PDB file of C-alpha atoms in Angstrom:
ATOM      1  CA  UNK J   1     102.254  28.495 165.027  1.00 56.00           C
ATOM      2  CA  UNK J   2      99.345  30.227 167.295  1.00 69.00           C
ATOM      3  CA  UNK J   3      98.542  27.565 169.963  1.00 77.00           C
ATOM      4  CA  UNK J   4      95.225  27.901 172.195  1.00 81.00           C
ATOM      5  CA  UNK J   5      95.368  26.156 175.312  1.00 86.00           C
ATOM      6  CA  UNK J   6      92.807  24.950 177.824  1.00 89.00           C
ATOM      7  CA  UNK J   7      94.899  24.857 181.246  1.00 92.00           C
ATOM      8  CA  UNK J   8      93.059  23.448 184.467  1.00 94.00           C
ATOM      9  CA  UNK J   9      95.119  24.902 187.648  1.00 94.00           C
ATOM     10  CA  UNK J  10      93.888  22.360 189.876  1.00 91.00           C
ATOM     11  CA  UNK J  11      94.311  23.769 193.640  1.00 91.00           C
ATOM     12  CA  UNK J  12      91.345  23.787 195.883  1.00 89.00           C
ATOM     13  CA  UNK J  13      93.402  26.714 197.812  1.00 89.00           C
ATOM     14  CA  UNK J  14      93.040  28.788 194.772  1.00 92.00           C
ATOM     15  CA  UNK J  15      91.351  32.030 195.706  1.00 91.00           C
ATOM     16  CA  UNK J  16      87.726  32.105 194.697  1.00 94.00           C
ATOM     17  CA  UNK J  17      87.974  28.130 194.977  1.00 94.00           C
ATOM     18  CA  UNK J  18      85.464  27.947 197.905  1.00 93.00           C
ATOM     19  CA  UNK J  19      83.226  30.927 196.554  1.00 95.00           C
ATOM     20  CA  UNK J  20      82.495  29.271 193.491  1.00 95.00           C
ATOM     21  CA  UNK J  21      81.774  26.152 195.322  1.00 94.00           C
ATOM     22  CA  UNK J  22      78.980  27.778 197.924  1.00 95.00           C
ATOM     23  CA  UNK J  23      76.978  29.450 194.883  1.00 96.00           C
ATOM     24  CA  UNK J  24      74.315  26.871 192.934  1.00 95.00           C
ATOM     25  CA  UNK J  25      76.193  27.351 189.703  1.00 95.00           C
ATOM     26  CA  UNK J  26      79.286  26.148 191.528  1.00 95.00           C
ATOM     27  CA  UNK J  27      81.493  28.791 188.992  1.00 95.00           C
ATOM     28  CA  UNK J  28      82.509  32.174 188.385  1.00 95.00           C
ATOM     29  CA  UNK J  29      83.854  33.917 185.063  1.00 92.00           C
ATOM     30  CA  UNK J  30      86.680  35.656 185.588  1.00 91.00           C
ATOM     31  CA  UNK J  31      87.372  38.696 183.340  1.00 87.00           C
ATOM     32  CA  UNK J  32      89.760  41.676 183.145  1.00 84.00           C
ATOM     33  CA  UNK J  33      92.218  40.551 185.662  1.00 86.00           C
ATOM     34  CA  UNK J  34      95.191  42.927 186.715  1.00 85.00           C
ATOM     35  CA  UNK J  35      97.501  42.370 188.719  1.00 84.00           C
ATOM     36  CA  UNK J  36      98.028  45.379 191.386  1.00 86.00           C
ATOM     37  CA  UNK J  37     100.706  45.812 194.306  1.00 81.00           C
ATOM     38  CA  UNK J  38     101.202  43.823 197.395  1.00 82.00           C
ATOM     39  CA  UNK J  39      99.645  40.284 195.982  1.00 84.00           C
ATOM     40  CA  UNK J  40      96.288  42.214 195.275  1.00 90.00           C
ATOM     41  CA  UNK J  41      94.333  40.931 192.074  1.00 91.00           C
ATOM     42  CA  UNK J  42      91.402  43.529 190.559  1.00 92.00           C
ATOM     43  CA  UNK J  43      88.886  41.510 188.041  1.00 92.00           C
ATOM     44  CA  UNK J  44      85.604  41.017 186.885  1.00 91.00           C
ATOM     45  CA  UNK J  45      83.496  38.274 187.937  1.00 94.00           C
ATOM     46  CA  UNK J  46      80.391  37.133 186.368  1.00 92.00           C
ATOM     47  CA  UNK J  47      77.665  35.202 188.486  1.00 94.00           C
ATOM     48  CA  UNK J  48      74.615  33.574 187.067  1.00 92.00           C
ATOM     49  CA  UNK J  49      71.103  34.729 188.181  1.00 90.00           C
ATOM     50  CA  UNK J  50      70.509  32.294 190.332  1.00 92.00           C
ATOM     51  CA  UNK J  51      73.474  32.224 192.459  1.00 94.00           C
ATOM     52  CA  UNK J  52      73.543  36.107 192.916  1.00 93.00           C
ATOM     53  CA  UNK J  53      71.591  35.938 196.301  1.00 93.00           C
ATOM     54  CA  UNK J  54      74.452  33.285 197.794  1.00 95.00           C
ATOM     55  CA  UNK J  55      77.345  34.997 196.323  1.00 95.00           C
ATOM     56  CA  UNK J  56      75.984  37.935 198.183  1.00 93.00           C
ATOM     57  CA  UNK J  57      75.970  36.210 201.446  1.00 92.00           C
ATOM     58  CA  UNK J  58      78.733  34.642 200.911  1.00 93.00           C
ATOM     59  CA  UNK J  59      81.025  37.420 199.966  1.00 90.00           C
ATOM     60  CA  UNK J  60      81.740  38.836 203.592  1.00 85.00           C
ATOM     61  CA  UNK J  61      82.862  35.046 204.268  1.00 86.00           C
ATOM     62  CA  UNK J  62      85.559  35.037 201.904  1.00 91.00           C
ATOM     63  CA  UNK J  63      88.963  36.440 203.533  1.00 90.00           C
ATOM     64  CA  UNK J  64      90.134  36.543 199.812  1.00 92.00           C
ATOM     65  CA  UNK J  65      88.087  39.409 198.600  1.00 94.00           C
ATOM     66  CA  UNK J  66      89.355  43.104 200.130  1.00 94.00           C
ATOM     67  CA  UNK J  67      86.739  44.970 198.063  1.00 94.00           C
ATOM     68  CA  UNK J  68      83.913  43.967 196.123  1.00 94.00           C
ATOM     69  CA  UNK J  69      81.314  46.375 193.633  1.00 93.00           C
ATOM     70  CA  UNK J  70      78.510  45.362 192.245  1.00 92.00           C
ATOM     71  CA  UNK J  71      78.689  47.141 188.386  1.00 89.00           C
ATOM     72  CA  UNK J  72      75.559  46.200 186.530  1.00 87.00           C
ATOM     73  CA  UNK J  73      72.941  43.259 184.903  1.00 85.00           C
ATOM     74  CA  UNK J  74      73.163  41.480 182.025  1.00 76.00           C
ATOM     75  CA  UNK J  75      71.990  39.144 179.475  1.00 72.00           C
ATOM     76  CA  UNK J  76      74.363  36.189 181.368  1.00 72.00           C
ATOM     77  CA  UNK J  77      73.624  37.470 185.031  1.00 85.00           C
ATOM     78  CA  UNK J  78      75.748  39.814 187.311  1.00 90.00           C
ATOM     79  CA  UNK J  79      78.862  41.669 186.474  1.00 91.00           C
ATOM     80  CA  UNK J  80      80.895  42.635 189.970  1.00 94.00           C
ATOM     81  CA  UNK J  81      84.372  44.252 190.591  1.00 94.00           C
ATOM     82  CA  UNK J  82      86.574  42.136 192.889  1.00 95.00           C
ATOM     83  CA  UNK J  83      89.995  43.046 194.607  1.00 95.00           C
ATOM     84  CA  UNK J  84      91.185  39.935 195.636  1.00 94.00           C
ATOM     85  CA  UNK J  85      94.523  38.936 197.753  1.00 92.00           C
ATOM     86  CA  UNK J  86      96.426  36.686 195.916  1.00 88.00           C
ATOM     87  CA  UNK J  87      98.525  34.177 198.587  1.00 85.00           C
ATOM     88  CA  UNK J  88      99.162  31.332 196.204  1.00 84.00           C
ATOM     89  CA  UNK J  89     102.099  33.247 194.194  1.00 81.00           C
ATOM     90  CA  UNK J  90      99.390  32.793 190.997  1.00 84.00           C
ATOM     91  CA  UNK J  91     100.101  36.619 190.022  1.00 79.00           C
ATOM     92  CA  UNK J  92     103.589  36.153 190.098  1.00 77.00           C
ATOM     93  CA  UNK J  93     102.761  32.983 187.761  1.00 81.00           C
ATOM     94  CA  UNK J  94     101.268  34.568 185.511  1.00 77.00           C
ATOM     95  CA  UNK J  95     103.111  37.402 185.036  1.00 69.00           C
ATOM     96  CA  UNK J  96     101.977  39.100 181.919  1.00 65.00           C
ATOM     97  CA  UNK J  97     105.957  40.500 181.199  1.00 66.00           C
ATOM     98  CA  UNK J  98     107.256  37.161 181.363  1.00 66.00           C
ATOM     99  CA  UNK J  99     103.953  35.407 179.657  1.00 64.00           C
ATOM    100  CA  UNK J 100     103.198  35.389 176.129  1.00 64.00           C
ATOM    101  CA  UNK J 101      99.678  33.658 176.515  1.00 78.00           C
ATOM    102  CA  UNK J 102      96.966  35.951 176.385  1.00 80.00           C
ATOM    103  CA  UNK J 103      94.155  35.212 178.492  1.00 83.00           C
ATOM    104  CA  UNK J 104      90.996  34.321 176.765  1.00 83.00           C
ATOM    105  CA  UNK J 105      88.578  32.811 179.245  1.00 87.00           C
ATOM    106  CA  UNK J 106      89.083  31.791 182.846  1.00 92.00           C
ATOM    107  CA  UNK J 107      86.641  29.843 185.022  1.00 95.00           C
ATOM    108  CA  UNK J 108      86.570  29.254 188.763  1.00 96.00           C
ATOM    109  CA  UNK J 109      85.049  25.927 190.235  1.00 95.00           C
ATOM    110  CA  UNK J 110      85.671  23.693 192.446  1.00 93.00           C
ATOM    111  CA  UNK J 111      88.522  22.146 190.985  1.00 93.00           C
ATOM    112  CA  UNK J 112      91.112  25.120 190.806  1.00 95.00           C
ATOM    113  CA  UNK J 113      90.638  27.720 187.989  1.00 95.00           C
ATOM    114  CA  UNK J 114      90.339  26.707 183.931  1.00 94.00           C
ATOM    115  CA  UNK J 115      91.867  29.018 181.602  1.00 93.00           C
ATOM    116  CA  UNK J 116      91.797  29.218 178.198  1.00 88.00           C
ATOM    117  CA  UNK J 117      94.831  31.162 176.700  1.00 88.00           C
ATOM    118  CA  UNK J 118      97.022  31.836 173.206  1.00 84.00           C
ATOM    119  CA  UNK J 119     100.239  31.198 173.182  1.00 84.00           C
ATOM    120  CA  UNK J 120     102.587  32.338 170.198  1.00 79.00           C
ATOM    121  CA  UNK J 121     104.369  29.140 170.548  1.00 77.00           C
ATOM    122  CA  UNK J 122     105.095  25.739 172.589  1.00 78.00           C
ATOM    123  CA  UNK J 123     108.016  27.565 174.235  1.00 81.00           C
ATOM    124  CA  UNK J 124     105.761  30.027 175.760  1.00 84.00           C
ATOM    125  CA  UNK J 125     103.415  27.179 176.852  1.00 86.00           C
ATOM    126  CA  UNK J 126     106.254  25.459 178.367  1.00 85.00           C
ATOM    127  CA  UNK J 127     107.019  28.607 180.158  1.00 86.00           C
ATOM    128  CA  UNK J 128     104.083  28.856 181.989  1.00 89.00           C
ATOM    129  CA  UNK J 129     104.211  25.472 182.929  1.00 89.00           C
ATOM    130  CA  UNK J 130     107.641  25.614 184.638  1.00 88.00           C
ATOM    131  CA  UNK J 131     106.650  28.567 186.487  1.00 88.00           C
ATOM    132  CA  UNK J 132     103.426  27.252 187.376  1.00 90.00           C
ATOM    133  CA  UNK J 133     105.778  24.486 188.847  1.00 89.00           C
ATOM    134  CA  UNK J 134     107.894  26.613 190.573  1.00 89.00           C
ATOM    135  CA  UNK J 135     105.233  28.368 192.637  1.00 88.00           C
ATOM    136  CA  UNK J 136     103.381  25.243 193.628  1.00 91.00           C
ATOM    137  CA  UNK J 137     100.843  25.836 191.060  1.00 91.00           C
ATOM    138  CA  UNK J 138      99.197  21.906 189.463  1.00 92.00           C
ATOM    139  CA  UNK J 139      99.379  22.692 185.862  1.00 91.00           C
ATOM    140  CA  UNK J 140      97.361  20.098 184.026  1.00 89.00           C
ATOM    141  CA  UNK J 141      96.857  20.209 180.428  1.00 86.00           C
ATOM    142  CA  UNK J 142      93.568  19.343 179.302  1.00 85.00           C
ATOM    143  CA  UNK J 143      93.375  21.007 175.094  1.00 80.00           C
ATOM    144  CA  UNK J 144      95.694  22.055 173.111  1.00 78.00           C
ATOM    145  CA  UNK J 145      94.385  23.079 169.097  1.00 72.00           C
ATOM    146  CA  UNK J 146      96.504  25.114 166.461  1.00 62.00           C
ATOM    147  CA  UNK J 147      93.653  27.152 165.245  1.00 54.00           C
ATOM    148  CA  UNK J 148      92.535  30.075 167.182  1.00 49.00           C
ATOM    149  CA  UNK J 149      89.209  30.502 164.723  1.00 51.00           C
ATOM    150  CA  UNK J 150      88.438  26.834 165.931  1.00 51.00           C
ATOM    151  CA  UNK J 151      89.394  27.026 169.517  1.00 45.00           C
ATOM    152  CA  UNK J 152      86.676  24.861 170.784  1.00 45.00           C
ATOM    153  CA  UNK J 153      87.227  22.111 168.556  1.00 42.00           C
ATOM    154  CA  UNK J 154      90.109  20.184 169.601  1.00 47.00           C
ATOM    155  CA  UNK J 155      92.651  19.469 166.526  1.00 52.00           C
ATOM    156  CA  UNK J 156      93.756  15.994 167.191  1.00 53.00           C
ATOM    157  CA  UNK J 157      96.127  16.118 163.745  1.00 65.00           C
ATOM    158  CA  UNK J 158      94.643  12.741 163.464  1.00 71.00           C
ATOM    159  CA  UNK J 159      95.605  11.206 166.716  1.00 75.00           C
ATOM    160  CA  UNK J 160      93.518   8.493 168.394  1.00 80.00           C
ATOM    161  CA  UNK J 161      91.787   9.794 171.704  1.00 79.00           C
ATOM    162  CA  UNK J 162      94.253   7.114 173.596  1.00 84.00           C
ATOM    163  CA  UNK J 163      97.507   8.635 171.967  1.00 84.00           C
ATOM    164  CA  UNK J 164      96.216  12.455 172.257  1.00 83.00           C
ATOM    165  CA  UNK J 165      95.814  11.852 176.177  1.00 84.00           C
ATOM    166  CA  UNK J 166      99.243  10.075 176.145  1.00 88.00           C
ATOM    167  CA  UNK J 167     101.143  13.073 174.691  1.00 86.00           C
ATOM    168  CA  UNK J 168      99.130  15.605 176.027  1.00 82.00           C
ATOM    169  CA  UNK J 169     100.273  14.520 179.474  1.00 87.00           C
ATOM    170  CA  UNK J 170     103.541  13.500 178.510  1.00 88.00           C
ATOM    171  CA  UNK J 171     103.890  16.866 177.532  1.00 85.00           C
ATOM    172  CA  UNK J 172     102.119  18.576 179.951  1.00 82.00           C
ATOM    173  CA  UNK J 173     104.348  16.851 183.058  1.00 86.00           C
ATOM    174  CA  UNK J 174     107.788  17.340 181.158  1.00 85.00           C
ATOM    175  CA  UNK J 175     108.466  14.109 179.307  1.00 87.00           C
ATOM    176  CA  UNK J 176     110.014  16.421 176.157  1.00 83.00           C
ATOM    177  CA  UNK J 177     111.895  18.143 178.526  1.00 82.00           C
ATOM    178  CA  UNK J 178     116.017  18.627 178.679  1.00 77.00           C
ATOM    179  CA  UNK J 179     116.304  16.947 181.041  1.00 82.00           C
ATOM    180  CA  UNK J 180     113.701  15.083 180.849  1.00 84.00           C
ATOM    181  CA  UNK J 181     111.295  15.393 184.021  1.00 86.00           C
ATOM    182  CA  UNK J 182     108.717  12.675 183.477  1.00 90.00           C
ATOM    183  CA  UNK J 183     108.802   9.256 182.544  1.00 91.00           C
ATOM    184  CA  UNK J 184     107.256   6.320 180.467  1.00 89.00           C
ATOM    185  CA  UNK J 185     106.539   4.462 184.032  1.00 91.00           C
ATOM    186  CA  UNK J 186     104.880   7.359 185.468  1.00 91.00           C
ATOM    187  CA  UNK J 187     102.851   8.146 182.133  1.00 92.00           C
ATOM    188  CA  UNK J 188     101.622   4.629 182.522  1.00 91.00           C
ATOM    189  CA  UNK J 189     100.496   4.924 185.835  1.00 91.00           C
ATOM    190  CA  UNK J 190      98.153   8.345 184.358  1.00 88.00           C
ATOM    191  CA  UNK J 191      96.679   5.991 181.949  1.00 90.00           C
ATOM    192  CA  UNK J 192      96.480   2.982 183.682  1.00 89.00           C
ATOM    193  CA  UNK J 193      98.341   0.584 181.144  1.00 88.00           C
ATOM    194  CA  UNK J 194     101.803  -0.698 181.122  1.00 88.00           C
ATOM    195  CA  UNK J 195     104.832   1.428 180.494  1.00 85.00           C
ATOM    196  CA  UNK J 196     105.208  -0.477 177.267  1.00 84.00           C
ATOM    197  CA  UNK J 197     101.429   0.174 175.985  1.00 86.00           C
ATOM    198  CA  UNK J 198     102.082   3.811 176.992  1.00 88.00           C
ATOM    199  CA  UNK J 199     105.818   3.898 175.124  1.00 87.00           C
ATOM    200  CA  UNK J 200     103.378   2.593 171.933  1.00 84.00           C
ATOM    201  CA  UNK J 201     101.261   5.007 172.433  1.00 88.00           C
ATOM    202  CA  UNK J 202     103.943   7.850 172.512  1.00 88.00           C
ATOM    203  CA  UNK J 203     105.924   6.403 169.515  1.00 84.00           C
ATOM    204  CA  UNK J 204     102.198   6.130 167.197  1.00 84.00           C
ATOM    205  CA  UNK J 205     101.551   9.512 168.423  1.00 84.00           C
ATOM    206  CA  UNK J 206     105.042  11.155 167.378  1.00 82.00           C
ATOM    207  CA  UNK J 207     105.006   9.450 164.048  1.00 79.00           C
ATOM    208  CA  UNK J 208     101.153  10.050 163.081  1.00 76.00           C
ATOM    209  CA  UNK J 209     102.686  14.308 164.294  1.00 75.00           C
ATOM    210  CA  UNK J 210     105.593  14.375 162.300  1.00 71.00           C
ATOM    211  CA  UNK J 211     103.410  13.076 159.272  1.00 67.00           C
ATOM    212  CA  UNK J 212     100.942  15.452 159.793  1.00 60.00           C
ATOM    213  CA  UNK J 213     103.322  18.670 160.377  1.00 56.00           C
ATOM    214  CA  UNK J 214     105.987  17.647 158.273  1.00 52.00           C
ATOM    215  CA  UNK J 215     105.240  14.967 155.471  1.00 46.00           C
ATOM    216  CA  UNK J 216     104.704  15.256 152.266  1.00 43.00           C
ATOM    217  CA  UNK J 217     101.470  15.765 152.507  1.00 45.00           C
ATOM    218  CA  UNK J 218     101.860  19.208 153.807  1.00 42.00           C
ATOM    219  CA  UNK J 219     103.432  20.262 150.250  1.00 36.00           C
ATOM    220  CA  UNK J 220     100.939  19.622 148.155  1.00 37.00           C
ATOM    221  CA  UNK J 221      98.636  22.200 148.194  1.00 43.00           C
ATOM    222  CA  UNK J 222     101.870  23.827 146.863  1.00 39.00           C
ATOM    223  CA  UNK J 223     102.349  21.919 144.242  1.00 37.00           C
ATOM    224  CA  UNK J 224     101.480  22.947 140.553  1.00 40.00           C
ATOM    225  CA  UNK J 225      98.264  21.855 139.195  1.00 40.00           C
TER     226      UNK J 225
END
């Protein structure tokens, strides 16, 4: 099953972070990125219009950036070239070798850096969380949908709004893991309920899953007519 993600790497210390806070759009598209020697980063950044003049001024102020080209207009705004030194270990995190998700969007803000990515599987998900983990990288997952074609609408496979948040952190913090790495306490404390509202929500949330991925309704548009 082709999973798209929406990922949220929430770490002020990101690079770019502060950039994308000082322009008026308070983001930057990130394109292209590859991953060169000695923790160096080369990408393509996309500012609106409007914030072109501050991202100008405010490019010689961010230590991040070794090298920065200015490549052409478009429809969207400004299209630049960026070398930028990577000190939070987010290249090694990302490795592409070790990484199965392909990148499909990435915005910076001033929250960290959003990424939407495909994955060829939960494993590979999972992957990218534990090494996100092991570098010091938040990992918070905020979507998750099984149809690329529909990857802005989030597929829910019938889950209430209350029991997709409850699995999608459970998941996301290692509550499925072996061993496990997360608890029902600590899932309640994310929501704000009790850990026995939150171990409802979890059970409701499995069960409507499994009927969904694996019940019988699954088998009949294989049925004979």
């Amino acid at each position: 099953m082709v999973l798209v993600a929406e990922i949220l790497l929430a770490d002020r210390t990101l690079s770019l972070v502060g950039l994308a806070e000082s322009i008026p759009s308070g983001e930057l598209s990130i394109s292209n990125p590859f991953i060169l020697s000695d923790n160096k980063i080369l990408m393509t950044v996309t500012v609106d219009s409007e914030s072109r003049e501050v991202f100008d001024q405010e490019l010689d102020a961010a230590t991040e950036i070794i090298d920065a080209m200015e490549i052409e207009r478009t429809a969207d705004g400004w299209f630049y070239q960026l070398v930028v030194r990577d000190d939070s270990n987010l290249a090694v995190s990302h490795d592409p070798e070790k990484i199965e998700g392909v990148l499909m969007d990435a915005t910076v803000t001033s929250d960290g850096i959003r990424e939407q990515k495909v994955f060829s599987d939960y494993e590979s998900l999972i992957t990218l969380r534990d090494r996100c983990k092991v570098h010091d990288i938040p990992f918070e997952l905020l979507n998750i949908a099984s149809d690329p074609e529909n990857a802005g609408e989030r597929d829910q496979f019938g889950l209430t709004d209350k029991q997709y948040r409850a699995i999608s952190i459970a998941f996301a913090e290692g509550y499925y893991d072996s061993p496990r790495q997360f608890s029902t306490d600590g899932l309640a404390a994310e929501l704000g309920v009790s850990a026995a509202a939150a171990s409802d929500l979890l059970r409701r949330a499995e069960q409507q899953l499994i009927s969904e991925t694996v019940g019988p309704q699954q088998y009949m548009s294989v049925l004979p007519r």
